[in-house]
Short mmCIF file of C-alpha atoms in Angstrom, two decimals:
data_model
loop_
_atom_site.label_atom_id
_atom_site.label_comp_id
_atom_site.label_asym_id
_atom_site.label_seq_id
_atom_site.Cartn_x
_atom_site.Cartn_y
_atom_site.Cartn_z
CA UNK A 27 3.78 -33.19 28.16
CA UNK A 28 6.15 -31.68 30.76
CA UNK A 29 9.86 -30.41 30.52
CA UNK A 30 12.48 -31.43 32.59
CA UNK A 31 13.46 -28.16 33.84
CA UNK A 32 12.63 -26.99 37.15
CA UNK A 33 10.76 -23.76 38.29
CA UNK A 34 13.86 -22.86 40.50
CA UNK A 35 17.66 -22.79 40.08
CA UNK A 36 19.18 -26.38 42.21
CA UNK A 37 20.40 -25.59 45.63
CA UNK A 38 24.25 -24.24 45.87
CA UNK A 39 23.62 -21.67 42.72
CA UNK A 40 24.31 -18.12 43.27
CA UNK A 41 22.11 -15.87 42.45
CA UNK A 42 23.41 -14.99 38.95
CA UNK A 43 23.39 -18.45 37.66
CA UNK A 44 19.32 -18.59 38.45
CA UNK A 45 19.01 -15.47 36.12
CA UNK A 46 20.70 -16.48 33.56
CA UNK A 47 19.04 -19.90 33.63
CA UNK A 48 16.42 -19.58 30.20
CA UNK A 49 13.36 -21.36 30.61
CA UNK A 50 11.72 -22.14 27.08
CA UNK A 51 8.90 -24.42 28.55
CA UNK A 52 5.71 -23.61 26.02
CA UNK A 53 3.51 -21.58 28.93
CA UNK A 54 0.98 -24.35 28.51
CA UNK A 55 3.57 -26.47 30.50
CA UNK A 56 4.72 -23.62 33.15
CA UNK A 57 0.76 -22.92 33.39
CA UNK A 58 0.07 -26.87 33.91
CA UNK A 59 2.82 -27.30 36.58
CA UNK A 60 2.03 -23.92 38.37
CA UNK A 61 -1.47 -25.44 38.52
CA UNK A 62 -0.49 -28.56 40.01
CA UNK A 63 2.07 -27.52 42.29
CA UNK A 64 -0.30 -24.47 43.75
CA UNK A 65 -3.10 -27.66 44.29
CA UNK A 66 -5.22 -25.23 41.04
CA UNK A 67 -5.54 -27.67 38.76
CA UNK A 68 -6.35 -31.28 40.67
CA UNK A 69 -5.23 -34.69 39.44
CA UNK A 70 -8.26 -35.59 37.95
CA UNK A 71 -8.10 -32.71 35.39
CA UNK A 72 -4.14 -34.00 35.08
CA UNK A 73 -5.88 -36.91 33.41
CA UNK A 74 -8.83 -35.15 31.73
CA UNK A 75 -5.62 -33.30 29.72
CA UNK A 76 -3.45 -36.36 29.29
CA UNK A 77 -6.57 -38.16 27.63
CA UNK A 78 -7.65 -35.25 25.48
CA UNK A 79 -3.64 -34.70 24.42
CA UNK A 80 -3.51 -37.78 22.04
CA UNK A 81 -7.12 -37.36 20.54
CA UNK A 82 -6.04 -33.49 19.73
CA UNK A 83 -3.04 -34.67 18.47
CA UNK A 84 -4.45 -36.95 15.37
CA UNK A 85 -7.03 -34.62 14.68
CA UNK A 86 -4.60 -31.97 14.14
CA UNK A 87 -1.85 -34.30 12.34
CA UNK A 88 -4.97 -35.55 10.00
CA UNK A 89 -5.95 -31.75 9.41
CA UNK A 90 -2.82 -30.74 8.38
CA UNK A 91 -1.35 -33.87 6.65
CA UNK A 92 -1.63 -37.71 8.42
CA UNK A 93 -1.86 -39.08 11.94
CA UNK A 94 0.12 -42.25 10.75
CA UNK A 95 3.75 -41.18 10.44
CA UNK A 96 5.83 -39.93 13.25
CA UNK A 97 7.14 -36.65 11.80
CA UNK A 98 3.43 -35.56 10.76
CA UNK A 99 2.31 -36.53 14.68
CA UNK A 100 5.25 -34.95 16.63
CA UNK A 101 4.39 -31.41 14.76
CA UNK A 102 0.73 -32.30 15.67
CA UNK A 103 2.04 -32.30 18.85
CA UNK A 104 4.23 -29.22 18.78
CA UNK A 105 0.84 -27.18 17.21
CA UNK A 106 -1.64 -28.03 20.00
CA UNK A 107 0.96 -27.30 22.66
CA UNK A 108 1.39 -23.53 20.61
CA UNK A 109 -2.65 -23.47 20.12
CA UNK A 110 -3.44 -23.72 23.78
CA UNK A 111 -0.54 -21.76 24.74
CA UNK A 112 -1.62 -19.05 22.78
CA UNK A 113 -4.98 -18.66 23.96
CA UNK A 114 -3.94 -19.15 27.85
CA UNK A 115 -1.54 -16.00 27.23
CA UNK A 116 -4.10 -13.80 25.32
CA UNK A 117 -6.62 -14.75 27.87
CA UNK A 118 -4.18 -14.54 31.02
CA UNK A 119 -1.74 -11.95 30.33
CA UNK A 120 0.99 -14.20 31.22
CA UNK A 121 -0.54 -14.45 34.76
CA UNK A 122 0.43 -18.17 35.37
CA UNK A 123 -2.41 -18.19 38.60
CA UNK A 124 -4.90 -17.17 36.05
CA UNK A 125 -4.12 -19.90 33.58
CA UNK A 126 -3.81 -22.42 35.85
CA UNK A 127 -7.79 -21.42 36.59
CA UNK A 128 -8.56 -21.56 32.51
CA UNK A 129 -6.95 -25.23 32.64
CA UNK A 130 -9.12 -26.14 35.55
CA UNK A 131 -12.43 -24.29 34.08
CA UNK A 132 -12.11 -25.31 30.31
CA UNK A 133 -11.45 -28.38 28.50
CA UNK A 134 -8.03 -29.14 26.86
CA UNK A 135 -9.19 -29.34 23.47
CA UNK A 136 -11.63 -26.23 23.75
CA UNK A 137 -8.23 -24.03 24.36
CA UNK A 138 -6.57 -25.32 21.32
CA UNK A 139 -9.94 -24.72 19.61
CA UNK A 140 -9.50 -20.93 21.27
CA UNK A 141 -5.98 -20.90 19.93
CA UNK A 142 -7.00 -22.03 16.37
CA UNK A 143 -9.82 -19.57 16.07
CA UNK A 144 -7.14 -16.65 17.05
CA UNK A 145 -4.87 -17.76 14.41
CA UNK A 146 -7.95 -17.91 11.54
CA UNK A 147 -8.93 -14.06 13.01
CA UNK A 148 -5.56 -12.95 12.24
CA UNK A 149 -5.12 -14.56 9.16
CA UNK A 150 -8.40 -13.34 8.01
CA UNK A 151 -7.14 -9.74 8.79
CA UNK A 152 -5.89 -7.74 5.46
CA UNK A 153 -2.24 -8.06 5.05
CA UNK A 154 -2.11 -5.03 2.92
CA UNK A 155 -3.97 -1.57 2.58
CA UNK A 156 -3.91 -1.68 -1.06
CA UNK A 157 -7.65 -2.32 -2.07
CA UNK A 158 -6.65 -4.12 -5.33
CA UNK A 159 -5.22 -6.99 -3.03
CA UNK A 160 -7.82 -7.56 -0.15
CA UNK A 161 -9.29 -11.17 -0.03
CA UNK A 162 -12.48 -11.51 -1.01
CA UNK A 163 -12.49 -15.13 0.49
CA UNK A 164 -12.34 -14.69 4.40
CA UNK A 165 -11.25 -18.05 4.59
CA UNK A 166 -7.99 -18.91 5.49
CA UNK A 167 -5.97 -21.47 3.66
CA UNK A 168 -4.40 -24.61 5.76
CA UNK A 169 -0.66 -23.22 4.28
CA UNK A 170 -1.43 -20.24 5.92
CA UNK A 171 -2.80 -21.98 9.48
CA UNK A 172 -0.05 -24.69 9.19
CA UNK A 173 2.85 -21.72 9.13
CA UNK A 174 0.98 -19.71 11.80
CA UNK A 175 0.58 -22.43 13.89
CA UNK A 176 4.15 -22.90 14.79
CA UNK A 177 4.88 -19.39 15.21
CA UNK A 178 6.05 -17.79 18.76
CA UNK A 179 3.51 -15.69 20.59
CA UNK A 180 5.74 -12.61 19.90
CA UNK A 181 5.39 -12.76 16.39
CA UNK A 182 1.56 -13.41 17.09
CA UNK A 183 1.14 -10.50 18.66
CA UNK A 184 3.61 -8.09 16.04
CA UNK A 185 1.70 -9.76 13.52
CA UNK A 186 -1.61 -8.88 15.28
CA UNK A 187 -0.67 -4.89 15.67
CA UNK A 188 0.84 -4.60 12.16
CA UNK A 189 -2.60 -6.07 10.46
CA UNK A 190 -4.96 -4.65 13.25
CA UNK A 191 -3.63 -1.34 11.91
CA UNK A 192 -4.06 -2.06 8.25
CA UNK A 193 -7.93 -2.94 8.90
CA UNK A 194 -8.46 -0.10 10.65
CA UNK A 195 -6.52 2.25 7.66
CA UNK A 196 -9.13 0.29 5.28
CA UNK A 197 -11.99 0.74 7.74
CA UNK A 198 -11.24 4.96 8.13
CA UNK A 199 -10.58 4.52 3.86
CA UNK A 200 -14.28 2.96 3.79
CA UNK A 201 -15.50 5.92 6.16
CA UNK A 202 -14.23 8.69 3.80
CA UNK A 203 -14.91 6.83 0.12
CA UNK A 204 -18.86 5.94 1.19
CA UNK A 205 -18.89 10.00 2.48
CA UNK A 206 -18.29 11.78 -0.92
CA UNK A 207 -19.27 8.96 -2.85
CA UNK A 208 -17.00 6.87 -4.06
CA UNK A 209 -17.50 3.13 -4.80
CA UNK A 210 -15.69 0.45 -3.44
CA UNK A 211 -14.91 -1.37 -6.93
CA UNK A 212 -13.00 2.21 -8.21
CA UNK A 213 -11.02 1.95 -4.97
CA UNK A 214 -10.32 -2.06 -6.00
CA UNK A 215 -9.59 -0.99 -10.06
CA UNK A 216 -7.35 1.95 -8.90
CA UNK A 217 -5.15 -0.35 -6.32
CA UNK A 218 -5.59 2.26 -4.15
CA UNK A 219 -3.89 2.15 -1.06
CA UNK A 220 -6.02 3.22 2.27
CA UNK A 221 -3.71 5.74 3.66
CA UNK A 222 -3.88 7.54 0.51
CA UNK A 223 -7.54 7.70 0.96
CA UNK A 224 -7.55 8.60 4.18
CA UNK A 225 -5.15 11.67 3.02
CA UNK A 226 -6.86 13.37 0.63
CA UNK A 227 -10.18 12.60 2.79
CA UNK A 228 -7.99 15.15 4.73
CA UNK A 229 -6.99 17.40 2.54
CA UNK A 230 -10.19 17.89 0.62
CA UNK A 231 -12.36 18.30 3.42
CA UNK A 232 -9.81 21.28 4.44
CA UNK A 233 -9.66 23.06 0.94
CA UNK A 234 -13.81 22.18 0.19
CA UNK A 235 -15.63 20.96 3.19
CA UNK A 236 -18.73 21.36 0.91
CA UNK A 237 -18.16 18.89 -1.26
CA UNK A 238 -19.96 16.40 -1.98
CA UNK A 239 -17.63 14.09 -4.25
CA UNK A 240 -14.79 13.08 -3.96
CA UNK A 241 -11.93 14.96 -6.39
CA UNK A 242 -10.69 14.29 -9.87
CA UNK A 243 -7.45 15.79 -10.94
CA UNK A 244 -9.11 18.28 -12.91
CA UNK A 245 -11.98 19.35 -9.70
CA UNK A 246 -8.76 19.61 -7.44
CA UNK A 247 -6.57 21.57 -9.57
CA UNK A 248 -9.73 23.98 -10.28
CA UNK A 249 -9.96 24.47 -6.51
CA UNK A 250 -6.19 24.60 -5.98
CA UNK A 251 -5.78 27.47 -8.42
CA UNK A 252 -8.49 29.57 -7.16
CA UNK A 253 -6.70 28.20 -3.47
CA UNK A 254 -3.44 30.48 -4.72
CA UNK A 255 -5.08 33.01 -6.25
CA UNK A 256 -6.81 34.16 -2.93
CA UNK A 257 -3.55 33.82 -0.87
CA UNK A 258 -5.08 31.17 1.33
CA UNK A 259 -2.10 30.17 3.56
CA UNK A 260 -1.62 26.46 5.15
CA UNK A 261 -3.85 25.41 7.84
CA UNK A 262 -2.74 25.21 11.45
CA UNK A 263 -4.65 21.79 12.25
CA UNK A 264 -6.48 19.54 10.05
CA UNK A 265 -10.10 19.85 11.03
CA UNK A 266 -12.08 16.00 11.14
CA UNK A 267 -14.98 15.76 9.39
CA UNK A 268 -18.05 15.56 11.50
CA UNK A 269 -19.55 12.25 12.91
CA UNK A 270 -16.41 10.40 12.35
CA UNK A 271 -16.60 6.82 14.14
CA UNK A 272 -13.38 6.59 17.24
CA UNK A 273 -11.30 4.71 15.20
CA UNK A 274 -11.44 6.15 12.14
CA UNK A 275 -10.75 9.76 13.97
CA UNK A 276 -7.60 8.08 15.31
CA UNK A 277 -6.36 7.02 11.66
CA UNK A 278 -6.81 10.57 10.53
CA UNK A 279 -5.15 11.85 13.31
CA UNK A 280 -1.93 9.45 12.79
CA UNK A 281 -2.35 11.17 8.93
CA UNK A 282 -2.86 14.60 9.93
CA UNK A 283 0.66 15.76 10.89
CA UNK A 284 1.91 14.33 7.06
CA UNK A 285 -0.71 16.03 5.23
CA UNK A 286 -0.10 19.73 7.35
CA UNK A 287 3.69 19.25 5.53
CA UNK A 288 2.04 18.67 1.93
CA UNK A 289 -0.55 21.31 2.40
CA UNK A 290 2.06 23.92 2.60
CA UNK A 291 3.78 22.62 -0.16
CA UNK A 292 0.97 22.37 -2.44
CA UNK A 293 0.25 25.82 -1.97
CA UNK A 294 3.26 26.90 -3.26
CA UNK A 295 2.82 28.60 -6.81
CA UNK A 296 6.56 27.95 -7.71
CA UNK A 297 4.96 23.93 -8.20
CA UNK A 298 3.05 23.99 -11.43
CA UNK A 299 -0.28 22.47 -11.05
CA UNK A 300 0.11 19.84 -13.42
CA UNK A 301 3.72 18.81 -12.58
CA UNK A 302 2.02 18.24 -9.35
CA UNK A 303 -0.93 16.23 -10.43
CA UNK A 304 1.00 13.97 -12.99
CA UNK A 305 0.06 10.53 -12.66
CA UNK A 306 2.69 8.50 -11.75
CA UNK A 307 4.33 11.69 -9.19
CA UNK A 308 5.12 11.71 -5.83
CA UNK A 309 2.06 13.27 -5.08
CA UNK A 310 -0.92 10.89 -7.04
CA UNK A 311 0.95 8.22 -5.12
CA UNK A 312 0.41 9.30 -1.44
CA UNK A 313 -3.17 10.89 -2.81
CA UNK A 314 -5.79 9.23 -3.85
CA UNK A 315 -7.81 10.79 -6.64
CA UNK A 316 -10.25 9.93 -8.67
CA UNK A 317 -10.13 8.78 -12.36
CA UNK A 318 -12.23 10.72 -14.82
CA UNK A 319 -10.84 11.11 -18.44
CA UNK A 320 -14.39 13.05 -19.15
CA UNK A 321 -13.83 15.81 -16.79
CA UNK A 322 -10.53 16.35 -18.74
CA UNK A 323 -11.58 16.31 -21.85
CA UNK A 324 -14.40 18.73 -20.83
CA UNK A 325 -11.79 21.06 -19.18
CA UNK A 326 -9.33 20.98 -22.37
CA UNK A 327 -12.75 22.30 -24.47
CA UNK A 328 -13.85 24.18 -22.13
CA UNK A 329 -10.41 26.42 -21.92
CA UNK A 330 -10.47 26.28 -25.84
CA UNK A 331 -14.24 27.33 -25.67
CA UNK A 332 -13.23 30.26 -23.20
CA UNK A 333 -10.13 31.77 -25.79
CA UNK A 334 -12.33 31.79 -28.63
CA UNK A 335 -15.27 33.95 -26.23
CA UNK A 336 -12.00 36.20 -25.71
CA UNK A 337 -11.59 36.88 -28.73
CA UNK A 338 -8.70 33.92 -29.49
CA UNK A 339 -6.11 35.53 -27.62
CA UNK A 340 -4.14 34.20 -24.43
CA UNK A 341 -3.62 36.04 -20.81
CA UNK A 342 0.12 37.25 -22.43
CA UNK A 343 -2.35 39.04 -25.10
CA UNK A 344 -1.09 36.94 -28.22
CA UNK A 345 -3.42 34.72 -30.76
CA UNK A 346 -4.27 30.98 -29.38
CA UNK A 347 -2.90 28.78 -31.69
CA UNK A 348 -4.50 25.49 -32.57
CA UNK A 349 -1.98 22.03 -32.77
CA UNK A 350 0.04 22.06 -35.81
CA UNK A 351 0.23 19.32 -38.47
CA UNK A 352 3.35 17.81 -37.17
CA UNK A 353 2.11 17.58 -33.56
CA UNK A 354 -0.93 15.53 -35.28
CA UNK A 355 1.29 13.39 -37.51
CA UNK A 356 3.13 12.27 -34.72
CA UNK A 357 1.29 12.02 -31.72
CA UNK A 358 -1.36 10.36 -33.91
CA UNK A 359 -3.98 11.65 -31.50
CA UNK A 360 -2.65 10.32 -28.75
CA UNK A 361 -2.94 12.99 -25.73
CA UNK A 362 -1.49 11.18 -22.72
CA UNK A 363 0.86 11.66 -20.66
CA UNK A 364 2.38 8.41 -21.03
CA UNK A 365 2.64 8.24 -25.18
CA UNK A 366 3.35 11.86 -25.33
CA UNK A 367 6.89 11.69 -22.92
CA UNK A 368 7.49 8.99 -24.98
CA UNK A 369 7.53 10.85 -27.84
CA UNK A 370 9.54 13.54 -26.37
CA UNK A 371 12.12 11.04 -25.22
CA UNK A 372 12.49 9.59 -28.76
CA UNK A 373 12.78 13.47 -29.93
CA UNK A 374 15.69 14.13 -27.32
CA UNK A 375 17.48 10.76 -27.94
CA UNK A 376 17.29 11.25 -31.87
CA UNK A 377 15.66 7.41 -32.54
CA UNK A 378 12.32 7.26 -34.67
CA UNK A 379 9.50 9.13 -33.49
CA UNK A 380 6.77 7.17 -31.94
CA UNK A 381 4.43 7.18 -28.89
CA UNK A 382 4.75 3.68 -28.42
CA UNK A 383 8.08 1.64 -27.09
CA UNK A 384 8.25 -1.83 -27.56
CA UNK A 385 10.43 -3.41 -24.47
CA UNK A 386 13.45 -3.89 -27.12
CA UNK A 387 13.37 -0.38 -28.69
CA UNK A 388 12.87 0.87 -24.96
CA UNK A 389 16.09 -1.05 -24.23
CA UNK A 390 17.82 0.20 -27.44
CA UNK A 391 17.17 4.27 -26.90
CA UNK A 392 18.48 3.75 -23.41
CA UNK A 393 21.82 2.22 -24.53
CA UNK A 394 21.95 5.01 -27.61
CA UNK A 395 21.24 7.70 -24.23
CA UNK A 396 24.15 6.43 -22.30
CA UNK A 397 26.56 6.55 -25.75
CA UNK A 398 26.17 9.04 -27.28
CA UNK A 399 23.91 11.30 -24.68
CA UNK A 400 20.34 13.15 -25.50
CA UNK A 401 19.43 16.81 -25.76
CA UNK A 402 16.34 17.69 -24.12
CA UNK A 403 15.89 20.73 -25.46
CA UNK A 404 15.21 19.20 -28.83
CA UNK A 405 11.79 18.17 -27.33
CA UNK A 406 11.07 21.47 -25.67
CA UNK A 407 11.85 23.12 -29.02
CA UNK A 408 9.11 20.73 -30.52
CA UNK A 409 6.62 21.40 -27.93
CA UNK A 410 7.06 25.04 -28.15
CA UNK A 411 6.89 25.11 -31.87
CA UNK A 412 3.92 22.63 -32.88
CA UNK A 413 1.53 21.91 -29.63
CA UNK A 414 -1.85 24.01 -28.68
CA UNK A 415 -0.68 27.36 -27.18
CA UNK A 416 -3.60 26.46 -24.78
CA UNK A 417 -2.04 23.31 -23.57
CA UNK A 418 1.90 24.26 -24.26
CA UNK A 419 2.83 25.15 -20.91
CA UNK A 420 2.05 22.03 -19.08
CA UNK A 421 3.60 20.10 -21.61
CA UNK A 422 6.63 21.67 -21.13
CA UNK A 423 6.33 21.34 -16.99
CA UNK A 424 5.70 17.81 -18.32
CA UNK A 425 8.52 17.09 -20.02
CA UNK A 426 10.66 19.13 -17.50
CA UNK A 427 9.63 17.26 -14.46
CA UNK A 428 10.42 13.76 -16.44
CA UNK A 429 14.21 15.34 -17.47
CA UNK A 430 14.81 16.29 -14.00
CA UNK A 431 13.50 13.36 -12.12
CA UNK A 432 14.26 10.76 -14.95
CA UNK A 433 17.84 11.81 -16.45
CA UNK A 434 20.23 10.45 -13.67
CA UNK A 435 18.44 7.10 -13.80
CA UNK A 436 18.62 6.94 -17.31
CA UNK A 437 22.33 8.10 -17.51
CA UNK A 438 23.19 6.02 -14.30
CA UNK A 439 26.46 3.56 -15.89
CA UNK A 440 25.86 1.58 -12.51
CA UNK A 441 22.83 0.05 -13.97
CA UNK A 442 24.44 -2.44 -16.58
CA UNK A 443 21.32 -4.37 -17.25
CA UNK A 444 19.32 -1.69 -18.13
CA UNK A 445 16.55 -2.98 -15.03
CA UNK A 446 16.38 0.21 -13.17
CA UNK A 447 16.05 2.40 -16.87
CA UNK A 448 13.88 -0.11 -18.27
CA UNK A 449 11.51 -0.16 -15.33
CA UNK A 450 11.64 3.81 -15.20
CA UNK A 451 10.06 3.96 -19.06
CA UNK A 452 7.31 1.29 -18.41
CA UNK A 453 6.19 3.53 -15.59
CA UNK A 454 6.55 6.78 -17.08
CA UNK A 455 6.31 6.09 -20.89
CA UNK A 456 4.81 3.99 -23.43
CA UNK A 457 6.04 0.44 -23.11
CA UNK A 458 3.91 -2.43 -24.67
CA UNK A 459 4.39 -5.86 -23.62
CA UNK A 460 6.11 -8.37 -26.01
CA UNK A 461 9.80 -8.06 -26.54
CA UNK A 462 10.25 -7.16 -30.43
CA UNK A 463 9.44 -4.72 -32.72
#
């Protein structure tokens, strides 16, 4: 069970050769041997460990494969080693005096039991703050235990911090979602991710701390535009919401300085509201909001209920104008933002007119783009000339935030195999599975 290598450089070294000597004992065997040689650990524990040693061995080798060939034994061998070294270095701090004590106290196979039960803890931790991927199983798997099992301490405890961190973004997440309201399963449907919880947990309770729900895109544009309109600058700090457990104050807190820097920005009237709150923008993906197609369909009516009370005219003074028949014909009803940039697109890139892109025709319009070029203009022209008046300017910051973000990638001649364009439209437009037409 023992290495070869001894706890001091041989007589006749200098000095330098003893540092540079490497020691890669497991610190199960420099614990044992401290133990012995410092009279810790007597000789009758010695044996206690070097009877346990084989029984561990085939239970492990049996748990993780067979205890009858050699390969499947030796890593048996290998894991306890790493199993009670791990928990003798969690437990001691890499005091050797300390776990030469835990050697003489505890039972050989009740360390690598301790080890084991640290691996399944981290394991069971969330590897990633997205709530559309957190196990629902608790339960590790033995792939999962066999990998971990052979890993260093150092990676142990990097592995430890990174998840440790992710729980506790979920855990703050939890805190904020179960305070205005918000049910775990939308969080799970909307692959949210737990720092963009924890954000707009932020954010909203600095521009409402009234509210009671958590925001839509329609609620947070509504209180973002009356935000502008009374000159309210950025806030200094981010005040915490009252009652907020330790750790979850010390997520927000990591949070806070990021959402000061988009505070100021989003109170900047030079960003249109809705360029800002587009789906798949920069901001919806570091901000989580709620999904609530009713509360936009009741704002669209509402603002057309409001310009007929007004007498049908607009702020500029001139008639509100209804959708025309061509905007009907050719959206086909569809209103989203998805279908309706890719009708646009097909508009500026002169192909047929539809709101729906198989994966070939997507393929097709950006190889007719990068020949013969597209004119953008041709779909502001259309927007201008056939869509509500009440809706007209956001469609047009619509389609110019997709031209300016969009055109280099789909002009880029780098991109021969059309992955980066191609992946662009399924995000931003239309794209149906299937690869014909």
């Amino acid at each position: 069970m023992t290495s070869s290598i001894p706890d001091s450089a041989p007589s006749g070294q200098g000095a330098s050769s003893a540092l540079s000597l490497h020691d890669a004992r497991a610190f199960f065997e420099k614990a044992l041997l401290h133990g012995i040689r410092h009279g810790i650990v007597p000789p009758e524990k010695v044996e206690a460990i070097g009877a346990d040693a084989p029984k561990g061995m085939v239970q492990i080798a049996r748990y993780f494969g067979t205890e009858f060939l050699r390969p499947d034994l030796e890593r048996a061998r290998d894991r306890m080693v790493n199993l009670v070294s791990l928990d003798l270095l969690e437990e001691s701090g890499g005091d050797l005096g300390r776990a030469a004590q835990m050697l003489r106290e505890h039972t050989f196979l009740s360390r690598s039991k301790a080890g084991s039960d640290r691996l399944r803890r981290l394991i069971a931790l969330p590897q990633s703050s997205n709530f559309g991927f957190l196990s629902t199983t608790g339960e590790p798997d033995v792939q999962q235990l066999s990998v971990w099992s052979l890993r260093s301490h150092a990676e142990y405890r990097a592995e430890l911090e990174r998840r440790s961190g992710i729980a506790a973004a979920i855990a703050a997440a939890r805190w904020f979602a179960e305070r205005l309201g918000v049910d775990e399963s939308a969080l799970e449907e909307s692959g949210a991710e737990a720092e963009a919880v924890v954000r707009m947990g932020l954010l909203w309770h600095w521009m409402h701390p009234a509210a009671e729900a958590w925001p839509h895109a329609v609620s947070f544009e509504k209180r973002l535009s009356a935000m502008r309109r009374k000159g309210i600058p950025p806030p200094a700090r981010l005040p915490l919401p009252g009652g907020m457990p330790a750790d979850a104050a010390a997520v927000a807190e990591a949070q806070a300085p990021a959402v000061l820097a988009d505070a100021a920005r989003i109170l900047d009237e030079s960003v249109a509201t809705r360029t800002l709150l587009r789906p798949m923008g920069s901001f919806r993906a570091r901000y989580f909001l709620q999904d609530d197609p009713l509360a936009e369909v009741d704002d669209y009516h509402h603002g057309l209920d409001a310009l007929l009370e007004a007498g049908g005219e607009e702020d500029g003074g001139e008639p509100a104008t209804p959708t025309s028949r061509t905007w009907e014909r050719l959206t086909q009803g569809h209103e989203d933002e998805h279908s309706l940039l890719t009708l646009f697109l097909c508009l500026a890139a002169g192909v047929p007119r539809k709101t729906v892109l198989t994966e070939k025709a997507a393929a097709s319009l950006v190889r007719r783009v990068r020949r013969h070029g597209w004119q953008p203009a041709l779909a502001e022209a259309f927007i201008r000339d056939h869509a509500a008046s009440v809706r007209r300017a956001s469609y047009l910051a619509l389609w110019k935030s997709f031209v300016d973000e969009s055109g280099r990638t789909l002009l880029d001649p780098r991109d021969e195999r059309l992955e980066e364009a191609r992946a662009l439209l399924r995000r931003e437009c239309h794209v149906a599975d299937g690869p014909g037409d």
